[in-house]
């Protein structure tokens, strides 16, 4: 092959030789932080080889950009084509050189435009919460799987999530087994569902490309890097990572608790006393089931008794004995722990007559405690933290179990150093609400006996622990709403906060749900404040014909009208917001299938990470915000 002495041919040859030189690659899917992830070599090999355990949790988030430039515009592809033409048809080499030069120059220009466009389109963006409610990686997959179905051998339709959980139970920690079984399962998923899942994964996963590096005859030969087969394998890999034995255990815990609840029949038939007795039985069965799970997986369970009073209107006799459940998780090493952290979740539910199963509120919170305790036992923390679990009863009746525990620990002088109350987990993806003591201003629960503190102070230990937890949750991809959208948790955390015991409450909700929750909550507070300003005895007397002085009657009418208008706003928001707490829980919507166990485990793991990294500093009062002191 000769270029002759034509200046044009010499220039063409130089340009083509330049195109063969290695250069910067075009923008494509890369790892967060700029590091390309490790990937499989052969996308057509068996699924077991495609899904090695070492790649189960690649620490990257794929950016949603297009694949690198391929085909006729790729410089390496142009060079390969020209060389092939010159070898096979030497007399047409000059024409091929000229055409190749034009293609290479055009491709380079196009590549420059793509690079500039991509750089503009993918400038740094704020975290998910600041950008709205953008889902974290895999949240979309979890949500889609949670709603999807699969065809069984007899033609029946079953839950895809249930099928994945069963695979996790059977294969346990053998990831190759899970991958192989999931790959086979996907053959029975309806084509529309499969396409939806593959599209979601394609937006968040990086296709395998390492096999292209040694392609013939030159590096970078144009090829299709993400085939339908590799898409299916990528989906199987994602699902194998999402639906693990830990997720199956979380689901099993909730099923056990809900199963106890279902031992008591739902429905509103019978007398009020009969309906109430079924609810009491449902909560007793739940507590028995939870005690069994704690004893099986964590350790010896202490039943902490307390006595109920003032509940005759609920057909509960004065002097009835109730129990909280307490477990101490074994600590690491022989060195005594320096601080005690108490994880709290309530066991009881209401709304059984309406069909509630108490799954989101709060079997999910108890399952979170069980998951954390199991992981803690496998790898106890060595940061001086003693972890304890408290599963309370009668939270729904005014935090009675938590209040009894607090009264006892204050009397005994052995209250925990820090408390985390977990109430409702497994909805809304990578978002959560957190309630600290400072949010109790204006709470209707302040001033009530025996929690009579009017302005509970926020201790340094709570302030610093909260900062640390938020930082670690953020590192795991979880964000909480800004202050103006932050809902306030009305849960067992109030009993501890009212007594000035350092405590935060956590609940996993979406950004949209958090805003609605906050709006509904603010409307309720406004109504309660205006309602309390009405002298209801005088109002009733007037309604019965009593004559009031004109000025008193005017003020009474104004206050009544203001309270009535506030109540109308509160009711309207409650009816409009499908996920406001009264609509989401305590009724027929609180069912097992509405809780996403994969999301629950994600949140539990993030909280576990935060607890493991709590830094206690009892010596230096000038410690920075990343340390704790008492």
Coordinates of C-alpha atoms in Angstrom, one line a residue:
X1 CA 0.0 0.0 0.0
X2 CA 1.5 3.4 -1.1
X3 CA 0.5 7.0 -0.5
X4 CA 2.4 8.2 -3.5
X5 CA 3.9 11.7 -3.3
X6 CA 0.7 13.6 -3.6
X7 CA 0.6 16.4 -1.0
X8 CA -3.1 15.7 -0.4
X9 CA -2.5 12.0 0.2
X10 CA 0.3 12.8 2.6
X11 CA -1.9 15.2 4.6
X12 CA -4.7 12.6 4.6
X13 CA -2.3 9.9 5.8
X14 CA -1.1 12.1 8.6
X15 CA -4.6 12.9 9.7
X16 CA -5.6 9.2 9.8
X17 CA -2.5 8.2 11.7
X18 CA -3.3 11.0 14.2
X19 CA -6.8 9.5 14.6
X20 CA -5.2 6.2 15.6
X21 CA -3.5 7.8 18.5
X22 CA -5.1 7.3 21.9
X23 CA -7.0 10.3 23.1
X24 CA -9.5 11.3 25.8
X25 CA -12.7 9.3 25.7
X26 CA -16.0 10.9 25.2
X27 CA -18.3 11.4 28.2
X28 CA -20.1 8.3 29.2
X29 CA -21.4 6.5 32.3
X30 CA -18.8 6.9 34.9
X31 CA -18.5 6.2 38.6
X32 CA -19.4 8.9 41.1
X33 CA -16.2 10.6 42.0
X34 CA -14.7 10.0 38.5
X35 CA -13.6 6.4 39.0
X36 CA -14.9 3.8 36.5
X37 CA -16.4 0.9 38.3
X38 CA -15.1 -2.7 38.0
X39 CA -17.2 -4.7 35.6
X40 CA -17.5 -8.2 34.1
X41 CA -15.4 -9.2 31.1
X42 CA -17.9 -11.3 29.1
X43 CA -21.5 -10.1 29.0
X44 CA -22.6 -13.2 27.2
X45 CA -21.3 -15.7 29.8
X46 CA -23.5 -17.6 32.3
X47 CA -25.3 -15.5 34.9
X48 CA -23.3 -17.1 37.7
X49 CA -20.1 -15.7 36.2
X50 CA -21.7 -12.4 35.5
X51 CA -22.6 -11.8 39.1
X52 CA -19.5 -12.3 41.3
X53 CA -20.0 -11.5 45.0
X54 CA -17.1 -9.1 44.9
X55 CA -19.2 -6.7 42.8
X56 CA -22.4 -7.1 44.8
X57 CA -22.3 -3.6 46.2
X58 CA -20.3 -1.4 43.9
X59 CA -19.7 2.0 45.6
X60 CA -20.8 4.2 42.8
X61 CA -23.8 5.9 41.4
X62 CA -24.1 5.9 37.6
X63 CA -24.9 9.2 36.0
X64 CA -27.7 9.2 33.5
X65 CA -25.7 10.1 30.3
X66 CA -25.5 8.5 26.9
X67 CA -23.0 5.8 25.8
X68 CA -19.7 6.8 24.3
X69 CA -19.6 7.7 20.6
X70 CA -19.6 4.6 18.5
X71 CA -20.1 3.6 14.9
X72 CA -19.1 5.6 11.8
X73 CA -18.1 8.7 13.8
X74 CA -15.7 7.0 16.2
X75 CA -12.0 7.9 15.2
X76 CA -10.8 4.3 15.9
X77 CA -13.7 2.9 13.9
X78 CA -12.9 5.2 10.9
X79 CA -9.3 4.1 11.0
X80 CA -10.2 0.4 11.1
X81 CA -12.6 0.9 8.1
X82 CA -10.0 2.7 6.0
X83 CA -7.3 0.1 6.7
X84 CA -9.6 -2.7 5.8
X85 CA -10.6 -1.0 2.5
X86 CA -6.9 -0.4 1.6
X87 CA -6.0 -4.0 2.3
X88 CA -8.9 -5.5 0.4
X89 CA -9.0 -2.9 -2.5
X90 CA -5.5 -1.3 -2.8
X91 CA -6.5 0.7 -5.9
X92 CA -9.3 2.4 -4.0
X93 CA -7.0 3.3 -1.1
X94 CA -6.7 7.0 -2.0
X95 CA -10.5 7.4 -2.2
X96 CA -10.9 5.6 1.1
X97 CA -8.2 7.8 2.7
X98 CA -10.0 11.0 1.5
X99 CA -13.4 9.8 2.7
X100 CA -12.0 8.6 6.0
X101 CA -10.4 12.0 6.6
X102 CA -13.7 13.7 6.1
X103 CA -15.4 11.2 8.4
X104 CA -12.7 11.6 11.1
X105 CA -12.9 15.4 11.0
X106 CA -16.6 15.4 11.2
X107 CA -16.7 12.8 13.9
X108 CA -14.2 14.9 16.0
X109 CA -16.4 18.0 15.6
X110 CA -19.5 16.0 16.6
X111 CA -17.6 14.6 19.6
X112 CA -16.7 18.1 20.7
X113 CA -20.4 19.1 20.6
X114 CA -21.4 16.0 22.5
X115 CA -18.8 16.7 25.1
X116 CA -19.8 20.3 25.5
X117 CA -23.5 19.4 25.7
X118 CA -22.9 16.7 28.2
X119 CA -20.7 18.9 30.4
X120 CA -23.6 21.5 30.5
X121 CA -26.3 18.9 31.1
X122 CA -24.4 17.2 34.0
X123 CA -23.1 20.1 36.0
X124 CA -23.1 19.5 39.8
X125 CA -26.6 19.2 41.2
X126 CA -27.9 19.6 44.8
X127 CA -28.7 16.6 46.9
X128 CA -32.0 14.9 46.2
X129 CA -34.1 16.8 48.8
X130 CA -32.9 20.2 47.5
X131 CA -33.7 19.1 43.9
X132 CA -37.2 17.9 44.9
X133 CA -38.1 14.3 45.4
X134 CA -35.6 12.8 43.1
X135 CA -35.2 9.1 44.0
X136 CA -31.9 7.6 45.1
X137 CA -30.4 4.8 43.1
X138 CA -32.5 1.6 43.2
X139 CA -35.4 3.4 44.8
X140 CA -37.3 3.2 41.5
X141 CA -36.4 -0.5 41.1
X142 CA -37.7 -1.2 44.6
X143 CA -40.9 0.7 44.0
X144 CA -41.5 -1.0 40.7
X145 CA -40.8 -4.5 42.1
X146 CA -43.1 -3.8 45.0
X147 CA -46.0 -3.3 42.6
X148 CA -45.0 -6.0 40.0
X149 CA -46.3 -9.5 39.5
X150 CA -44.9 -12.8 38.0
X151 CA -46.7 -15.7 36.3
X152 CA -46.4 -19.0 38.1
X153 CA -46.3 -22.4 36.4
X154 CA -50.0 -23.0 36.6
X155 CA -50.8 -19.6 35.1
X156 CA -51.6 -17.9 38.5
X157 CA -50.3 -14.4 39.2
X158 CA -48.1 -13.9 42.2
X159 CA -46.1 -11.0 43.7
X160 CA -42.7 -10.5 42.2
X161 CA -41.4 -9.2 45.5
X162 CA -42.6 -12.4 47.3
X163 CA -40.9 -14.5 44.7
X164 CA -37.6 -12.6 45.2
X165 CA -37.9 -12.9 49.0
X166 CA -38.4 -16.6 48.7
X167 CA -35.3 -16.9 46.6
X168 CA -33.4 -15.0 49.2
X169 CA -34.7 -17.4 51.9
X170 CA -33.6 -20.5 50.0
X171 CA -30.3 -19.3 48.7
X172 CA -29.4 -17.3 51.9
X173 CA -25.8 -15.8 51.5
X174 CA -25.0 -17.7 48.3
X175 CA -25.2 -14.8 45.8
X176 CA -24.5 -17.0 42.8
X177 CA -27.5 -19.1 43.8
X178 CA -29.7 -16.0 44.1
X179 CA -28.5 -14.6 40.8
X180 CA -29.1 -17.9 38.9
X181 CA -32.6 -18.2 40.4
X182 CA -33.5 -14.6 39.7
X183 CA -32.3 -14.9 36.1
X184 CA -34.7 -17.9 35.7
X185 CA -37.5 -16.0 37.5
X186 CA -37.3 -13.1 35.1
X187 CA -38.3 -15.4 32.2
X188 CA -41.8 -15.5 33.8
X189 CA -42.2 -11.8 34.4
X190 CA -44.7 -10.1 32.0
X191 CA -42.9 -8.4 29.1
X192 CA -44.2 -5.0 30.0
X193 CA -43.0 -5.3 33.6
X194 CA -39.6 -6.6 32.4
X195 CA -39.2 -3.8 30.0
X196 CA -40.0 -1.2 32.7
X197 CA -37.5 -2.7 35.1
X198 CA -34.8 -2.9 32.5
X199 CA -35.3 0.7 31.6
X200 CA -35.0 1.8 35.2
X201 CA -31.8 -0.2 35.6
X202 CA -30.4 1.1 32.4
X203 CA -30.7 4.6 33.7
X204 CA -28.8 3.9 36.9
X205 CA -26.3 1.1 35.9
X206 CA -23.1 1.2 33.8
X207 CA -22.9 -1.4 31.0
X208 CA -20.0 -3.7 30.8
X209 CA -17.3 -2.4 28.4
X210 CA -14.0 -3.9 29.4
X211 CA -14.3 -6.6 26.7
X212 CA -14.0 -3.9 24.0
X213 CA -10.5 -2.9 25.0
X214 CA -8.8 -5.8 23.1
X215 CA -11.1 -5.9 20.1
X216 CA -9.7 -6.6 16.6
X217 CA -7.9 -5.0 14.9
X218 CA -7.5 -1.9 17.1
X219 CA -8.5 -0.7 20.5
X220 CA -11.9 0.9 20.7
X221 CA -13.4 -0.9 17.7
X222 CA -17.1 0.2 17.5
X223 CA -19.4 -2.3 19.1
X224 CA -22.8 -2.5 20.9
X225 CA -21.8 -2.4 24.6
X226 CA -25.2 -3.0 26.2
X227 CA -27.1 -5.8 24.6
X228 CA -30.5 -7.1 25.6
X229 CA -28.8 -10.1 27.2
X230 CA -26.5 -7.9 29.3
X231 CA -29.5 -5.7 30.3
X232 CA -31.3 -8.8 31.6
X233 CA -28.1 -9.8 33.5
X234 CA -27.8 -6.3 34.9
X235 CA -31.3 -6.4 36.1
X236 CA -30.7 -9.9 37.7
X237 CA -27.6 -8.4 39.4
X238 CA -29.5 -5.5 40.8
X239 CA -32.3 -7.6 42.2
X240 CA -29.7 -10.0 43.7
X241 CA -28.2 -7.1 45.6
X242 CA -31.6 -5.6 46.7
X243 CA -33.4 -8.8 47.8
X244 CA -31.0 -10.4 50.3
X245 CA -31.4 -12.7 53.3
X246 CA -31.5 -9.6 55.5
X247 CA -34.5 -8.2 53.5
X248 CA -36.2 -11.6 53.7
X249 CA -35.7 -11.6 57.5
X250 CA -37.1 -8.1 57.7
X251 CA -40.2 -9.3 55.8
X252 CA -40.5 -12.4 58.0
X253 CA -40.4 -10.4 61.2
X254 CA -43.2 -8.2 60.0
X255 CA -45.2 -11.2 58.8
X256 CA -44.8 -12.8 62.3
X257 CA -46.0 -9.6 64.0
X258 CA -48.9 -9.1 61.6
X259 CA -49.7 -12.8 61.9
X260 CA -50.2 -12.3 65.6
X261 CA -52.4 -9.3 65.0
X262 CA -54.6 -11.3 62.6
X263 CA -55.3 -13.9 65.3
X264 CA -57.9 -11.4 66.5
X265 CA -60.7 -10.9 64.0
X266 CA -61.2 -7.6 62.3
X267 CA -64.5 -6.0 61.7
X268 CA -67.0 -3.7 63.5
X269 CA -69.6 -6.3 64.3
X270 CA -70.7 -6.8 67.9
X271 CA -71.0 -4.5 70.9
X272 CA -68.4 -1.8 71.6
X273 CA -67.1 -4.0 74.4
X274 CA -66.6 -7.0 72.0
X275 CA -64.9 -4.8 69.4
X276 CA -62.6 -3.4 72.1
X277 CA -61.8 -6.8 73.5
X278 CA -60.7 -8.0 70.0
X279 CA -58.4 -5.0 69.8
X280 CA -56.9 -5.8 73.2
X281 CA -56.4 -9.4 72.2
X282 CA -54.7 -8.3 68.9
X283 CA -52.1 -6.3 70.8
X284 CA -51.5 -9.1 73.3
X285 CA -50.9 -11.5 70.5
X286 CA -48.5 -9.0 68.8
X287 CA -46.5 -8.5 72.0
X288 CA -46.2 -12.3 72.4
X289 CA -44.9 -12.6 68.8
X290 CA -42.4 -9.8 69.3
X291 CA -41.2 -11.3 72.6
X292 CA -40.6 -14.6 70.7
X293 CA -38.6 -12.9 68.0
X294 CA -36.4 -11.0 70.5
X295 CA -35.7 -14.1 72.5
X296 CA -34.8 -16.1 69.4
X297 CA -32.5 -13.5 67.7
X298 CA -31.2 -11.1 70.4
X299 CA -31.2 -12.4 73.9
X300 CA -33.0 -12.7 77.2
X301 CA -36.2 -10.6 77.3
X302 CA -37.1 -8.7 80.4
X303 CA -40.8 -8.0 80.9
X304 CA -41.0 -4.6 82.6
X305 CA -44.4 -4.3 84.3
X306 CA -46.5 -1.2 84.9
X307 CA -50.1 -0.6 85.9
X308 CA -52.9 1.0 83.8
X309 CA -55.3 3.5 85.3
X310 CA -58.0 5.8 83.9
X311 CA -58.9 3.6 80.9
X312 CA -62.4 2.4 81.9
X313 CA -63.8 4.2 78.9
X314 CA -61.8 1.7 76.8
X315 CA -63.1 -1.3 78.9
X316 CA -59.7 -1.6 80.6
X317 CA -60.1 -2.0 84.3
X318 CA -58.0 0.1 86.7
X319 CA -55.1 -1.9 88.0
X320 CA -54.6 -3.9 84.8
X321 CA -51.0 -4.9 84.4
X322 CA -49.1 -4.1 81.2
X323 CA -45.6 -4.8 80.1
X324 CA -42.7 -3.3 78.1
X325 CA -40.1 -5.6 76.6
X326 CA -36.4 -4.9 77.2
X327 CA -33.3 -6.6 75.8
X328 CA -29.6 -5.7 76.2
X329 CA -27.5 -6.6 73.1
X330 CA -24.2 -8.2 74.0
X331 CA -21.3 -5.7 74.0
X332 CA -17.9 -6.2 72.4
X333 CA -14.8 -7.2 74.4
X334 CA -14.2 -7.2 78.1
X335 CA -14.2 -3.4 78.5
X336 CA -17.4 -2.1 80.1
X337 CA -19.3 0.3 77.8
X338 CA -19.1 3.9 78.6
X339 CA -22.5 5.0 77.2
X340 CA -26.0 3.4 76.8
X341 CA -28.0 3.9 73.7
X342 CA -31.6 2.8 73.8
X343 CA -33.5 1.9 70.6
X344 CA -37.3 2.2 71.0
X345 CA -40.3 1.0 69.0
X346 CA -43.8 0.5 70.0
X347 CA -45.6 -2.9 69.7
X348 CA -49.2 -1.8 69.8
X349 CA -51.6 -0.8 67.1
X350 CA -55.1 0.6 66.7
X351 CA -57.7 0.4 64.0
X352 CA -58.1 -3.4 64.0
X353 CA -61.9 -3.0 63.7
X354 CA -61.3 -1.1 60.4
X355 CA -59.0 -3.7 59.0
X356 CA -55.6 -2.3 60.0
X357 CA -52.7 -4.8 60.4
X358 CA -50.4 -2.4 62.1
X359 CA -47.7 -3.1 59.5
X360 CA -46.2 0.3 58.8
X361 CA -47.3 1.5 62.3
X362 CA -45.3 -0.1 63.8
X363 CA -44.3 -3.7 62.9
X364 CA -41.8 -2.0 60.6
X365 CA -40.2 -0.1 63.5
X366 CA -39.9 -3.3 65.5
X367 CA -38.4 -5.1 62.5
X368 CA -35.8 -2.3 62.2
X369 CA -34.8 -2.9 65.8
X370 CA -34.5 -6.6 65.2
X371 CA -32.4 -6.1 62.1
X372 CA -30.0 -3.7 63.9
X373 CA -29.6 -6.0 66.9
X374 CA -28.8 -9.0 64.6
X375 CA -26.1 -7.0 62.8
X376 CA -24.7 -5.6 66.1
X377 CA -24.4 -9.1 67.5
X378 CA -22.4 -10.2 64.5
X379 CA -20.0 -7.3 64.7
X380 CA -20.4 -5.5 68.1
X381 CA -19.3 -1.9 68.2
X382 CA -16.1 -1.0 70.0
X383 CA -16.9 2.7 70.4
X384 CA -18.0 2.3 74.0
X385 CA -21.7 2.0 73.2
X386 CA -24.0 -0.4 74.9
X387 CA -27.0 -1.0 72.7
X388 CA -30.4 -1.8 74.3
X389 CA -33.8 -2.4 72.8
X390 CA -37.1 -1.3 74.4
X391 CA -40.4 -2.4 72.7
X392 CA -43.2 -0.4 74.4
X393 CA -46.9 -1.1 74.8
X394 CA -49.8 1.3 74.7
X395 CA -48.0 4.0 72.7
X396 CA -51.3 4.7 70.9
X397 CA -53.0 5.5 74.2
X398 CA -50.7 8.4 75.1
X399 CA -47.2 6.8 75.3
X400 CA -48.2 4.9 78.4
X401 CA -45.5 2.3 78.2
X402 CA -42.7 4.8 77.4
X403 CA -43.9 7.1 80.2
X404 CA -43.8 4.2 82.7
X405 CA -40.3 3.3 81.6
X406 CA -39.2 6.9 82.0
X407 CA -40.7 7.3 85.4
X408 CA -39.0 4.1 86.6
X409 CA -35.6 5.0 85.2
X410 CA -35.8 8.5 86.7
X411 CA -36.6 7.0 90.1
X412 CA -33.8 4.4 89.8
X413 CA -31.3 6.9 88.3
X414 CA -30.4 4.6 85.4
X415 CA -31.9 6.3 82.4
X416 CA -30.0 5.7 79.1
X417 CA -27.6 8.4 77.8
X418 CA -29.3 8.6 74.4
X419 CA -32.6 7.3 72.9
X420 CA -33.6 6.8 69.3
X421 CA -37.3 6.1 68.8
X422 CA -38.2 4.4 65.5
X423 CA -41.8 4.7 64.3
X424 CA -42.8 3.7 60.8
X425 CA -40.2 2.5 58.3
X426 CA -40.3 1.2 54.7
X427 CA -42.0 3.9 52.6
X428 CA -40.8 6.8 50.7
X429 CA -37.4 5.7 49.6
X430 CA -34.3 7.5 50.8
X431 CA -36.0 10.2 52.9
X432 CA -36.8 10.4 56.5
X433 CA -38.2 12.7 59.3
X434 CA -36.3 13.4 62.5
X435 CA -37.8 15.0 65.6
X436 CA -35.6 16.4 68.4
X437 CA -36.5 17.9 71.7
X438 CA -36.4 21.5 70.3
X439 CA -39.5 20.7 68.2
X440 CA -41.7 20.2 71.2
X441 CA -42.4 23.9 71.6
X442 CA -46.2 24.3 71.7
X443 CA -46.8 20.6 72.1
X444 CA -50.1 19.8 73.7
X445 CA -48.4 17.0 75.6
X446 CA -46.2 19.4 77.6
X447 CA -47.3 20.1 81.1
X448 CA -49.3 16.8 81.4
X449 CA -48.6 14.7 84.4
X450 CA -46.3 13.0 85.0
X451 CA -44.3 14.7 82.3
X452 CA -44.8 18.2 83.6
X453 CA -41.7 20.0 82.2
X454 CA -42.8 23.2 80.4
X455 CA -39.5 23.8 78.5
X456 CA -37.3 20.8 78.3
X457 CA -33.8 21.8 77.5
X458 CA -31.9 20.3 74.6
X459 CA -28.8 18.7 76.0
X460 CA -25.4 18.8 74.3
X461 CA -25.4 15.1 73.9
X462 CA -28.6 15.2 71.9
X463 CA -27.5 18.0 69.8
X464 CA -24.2 16.3 68.8
X465 CA -25.7 12.9 68.5
X466 CA -28.3 14.3 66.1
X467 CA -25.6 16.0 64.0
X468 CA -23.7 12.7 63.8
X469 CA -26.7 10.6 62.9
X470 CA -27.7 13.1 60.1
X471 CA -24.2 13.1 58.7
X472 CA -24.0 9.3 58.6
X473 CA -27.5 9.0 57.2
X474 CA -26.6 11.5 54.5
X475 CA -23.5 9.4 53.7
X476 CA -25.8 6.5 53.1
X477 CA -28.0 8.6 50.7
X478 CA -30.8 9.5 53.2
X479 CA -32.0 13.1 53.4
X480 CA -34.5 14.8 55.6
X481 CA -36.7 17.7 54.7
X482 CA -35.8 21.4 55.4
X483 CA -37.2 22.9 58.6
X484 CA -40.2 24.4 57.0
X485 CA -41.3 20.9 55.7
X486 CA -40.2 18.9 58.7
X487 CA -43.1 17.0 60.4
X488 CA -43.2 16.5 64.2
X489 CA -43.4 12.9 65.5
X490 CA -46.1 12.3 68.0
X491 CA -44.6 9.1 69.4
X492 CA -42.7 7.6 72.3
X493 CA -39.9 10.1 71.8
X494 CA -42.1 12.7 73.5
X495 CA -42.1 10.8 76.8
X496 CA -38.3 10.9 76.9
X497 CA -37.9 14.5 75.6
X498 CA -40.5 15.8 78.2
X499 CA -38.2 14.3 80.9
X500 CA -35.1 15.9 79.4
X501 CA -33.6 12.6 78.4
X502 CA -31.6 13.0 75.1
X503 CA -33.8 11.6 72.4
X504 CA -34.6 11.8 68.7
X505 CA -37.5 10.3 66.8
X506 CA -37.1 8.8 63.3
X507 CA -39.6 8.0 60.7
X508 CA -39.1 7.1 57.0
X509 CA -41.4 9.2 54.8
X510 CA -41.1 10.6 51.3
X511 CA -40.5 14.3 50.8
X512 CA -44.1 14.8 49.5
X513 CA -45.5 12.9 52.5
X514 CA -43.4 15.0 54.8
X515 CA -44.7 18.3 53.4
X516 CA -48.3 17.1 53.6
X517 CA -47.7 15.7 57.1
X518 CA -46.3 19.1 58.3
X519 CA -49.2 21.0 56.7
X520 CA -51.8 18.8 58.3
X521 CA -49.9 18.9 61.7
X522 CA -49.7 22.7 61.6
X523 CA -53.5 22.9 60.9
X524 CA -54.2 20.6 63.8
X525 CA -52.1 22.7 66.2
X526 CA -53.8 25.8 65.1
X527 CA -57.2 24.2 65.6
X528 CA -56.3 22.9 69.1
X529 CA -55.0 26.3 70.1
X530 CA -58.1 28.1 69.0
X531 CA -60.3 25.4 70.4
X532 CA -58.7 25.7 73.8
X533 CA -59.5 29.5 73.8
X534 CA -63.2 28.7 73.7
X535 CA -65.0 28.6 77.1
X536 CA -67.0 25.6 76.3
X537 CA -69.0 25.6 79.5
X538 CA -70.3 29.1 78.8
X539 CA -70.9 28.1 75.2
X540 CA -73.1 25.1 76.2
X541 CA -74.9 27.3 78.8
X542 CA -75.7 29.8 76.1
X543 CA -76.9 27.1 73.8
X544 CA -79.3 26.0 76.5
X545 CA -80.8 29.5 76.7
X546 CA -78.5 31.3 79.3
X547 CA -78.2 35.0 78.8
X548 CA -74.7 36.4 78.7
X549 CA -73.5 40.0 78.8
X550 CA -73.2 41.4 75.3
X551 CA -69.4 41.8 75.3
X552 CA -68.9 38.2 76.7
X553 CA -71.3 36.8 74.1
X554 CA -69.4 38.7 71.3
X555 CA -66.0 37.3 72.4
X556 CA -67.4 33.9 72.8
X557 CA -68.9 33.9 69.3
X558 CA -65.7 35.2 67.7
X559 CA -63.6 32.5 69.4
X560 CA -66.1 29.8 68.5
X561 CA -66.1 30.9 64.8
X562 CA -62.3 31.0 64.7
X563 CA -62.1 27.5 66.2
X564 CA -64.8 26.2 63.8
X565 CA -62.9 27.7 60.7
X566 CA -59.6 26.2 61.9
X567 CA -61.3 22.8 62.3
X568 CA -62.7 23.0 58.8
X569 CA -59.2 23.6 57.4
X570 CA -57.8 20.7 59.4
X571 CA -60.5 18.3 58.2
X572 CA -60.1 19.4 54.6
X573 CA -56.3 18.8 54.7
X574 CA -56.9 15.5 56.3
X575 CA -59.3 14.4 53.5
X576 CA -57.2 15.8 50.7
X577 CA -53.9 14.3 51.8
X578 CA -54.1 10.6 51.2
X579 CA -50.8 10.0 53.1
X580 CA -51.6 12.2 56.1
X581 CA -51.0 10.1 59.2
X582 CA -54.7 9.5 60.0
X583 CA -55.3 8.2 56.5
X584 CA -52.1 6.2 56.1
X585 CA -52.3 4.4 59.4
X586 CA -54.9 3.3 62.0
X587 CA -57.1 2.0 59.2
X588 CA -57.5 -0.3 56.2
X589 CA -54.5 1.2 54.3
X590 CA -52.0 0.0 57.0
X591 CA -51.4 -3.5 55.5
X592 CA -48.4 -5.7 55.2
X593 CA -48.1 -5.4 51.4
X594 CA -47.8 -1.6 51.7
X595 CA -44.4 -1.8 53.5
X596 CA -41.3 -2.2 51.3
X597 CA -38.9 -4.5 53.1
X598 CA -35.9 -3.5 50.9
X599 CA -36.4 0.1 51.8
X600 CA -36.8 -0.8 55.4
X601 CA -33.4 -2.6 55.4
X602 CA -31.7 0.2 53.6
X603 CA -32.9 2.6 56.3
X604 CA -32.0 0.2 59.2
X605 CA -28.5 -0.3 57.7
X606 CA -28.0 3.5 57.5
X607 CA -29.2 4.0 61.1
X608 CA -26.9 1.1 62.2
X609 CA -24.0 2.8 60.5
X610 CA -24.8 6.0 62.4
X611 CA -25.0 4.2 65.8
X612 CA -21.6 2.5 65.1
X613 CA -20.0 5.8 64.5
X614 CA -21.3 7.8 67.4
X615 CA -18.2 9.4 69.1
X616 CA -18.4 9.8 72.8
X617 CA -16.1 12.4 74.4
X618 CA -16.6 12.7 78.2
X619 CA -13.4 14.5 78.8
X620 CA -13.3 17.6 76.6
X621 CA -16.2 20.1 77.1
X622 CA -14.9 21.9 74.0
X623 CA -15.3 19.0 71.7
X624 CA -16.4 19.8 68.2
X625 CA -19.8 18.9 66.7
X626 CA -18.6 15.5 65.7
X627 CA -18.2 14.4 69.3
X628 CA -20.5 13.8 72.2
X629 CA -20.1 14.6 75.9
X630 CA -22.4 14.1 78.8

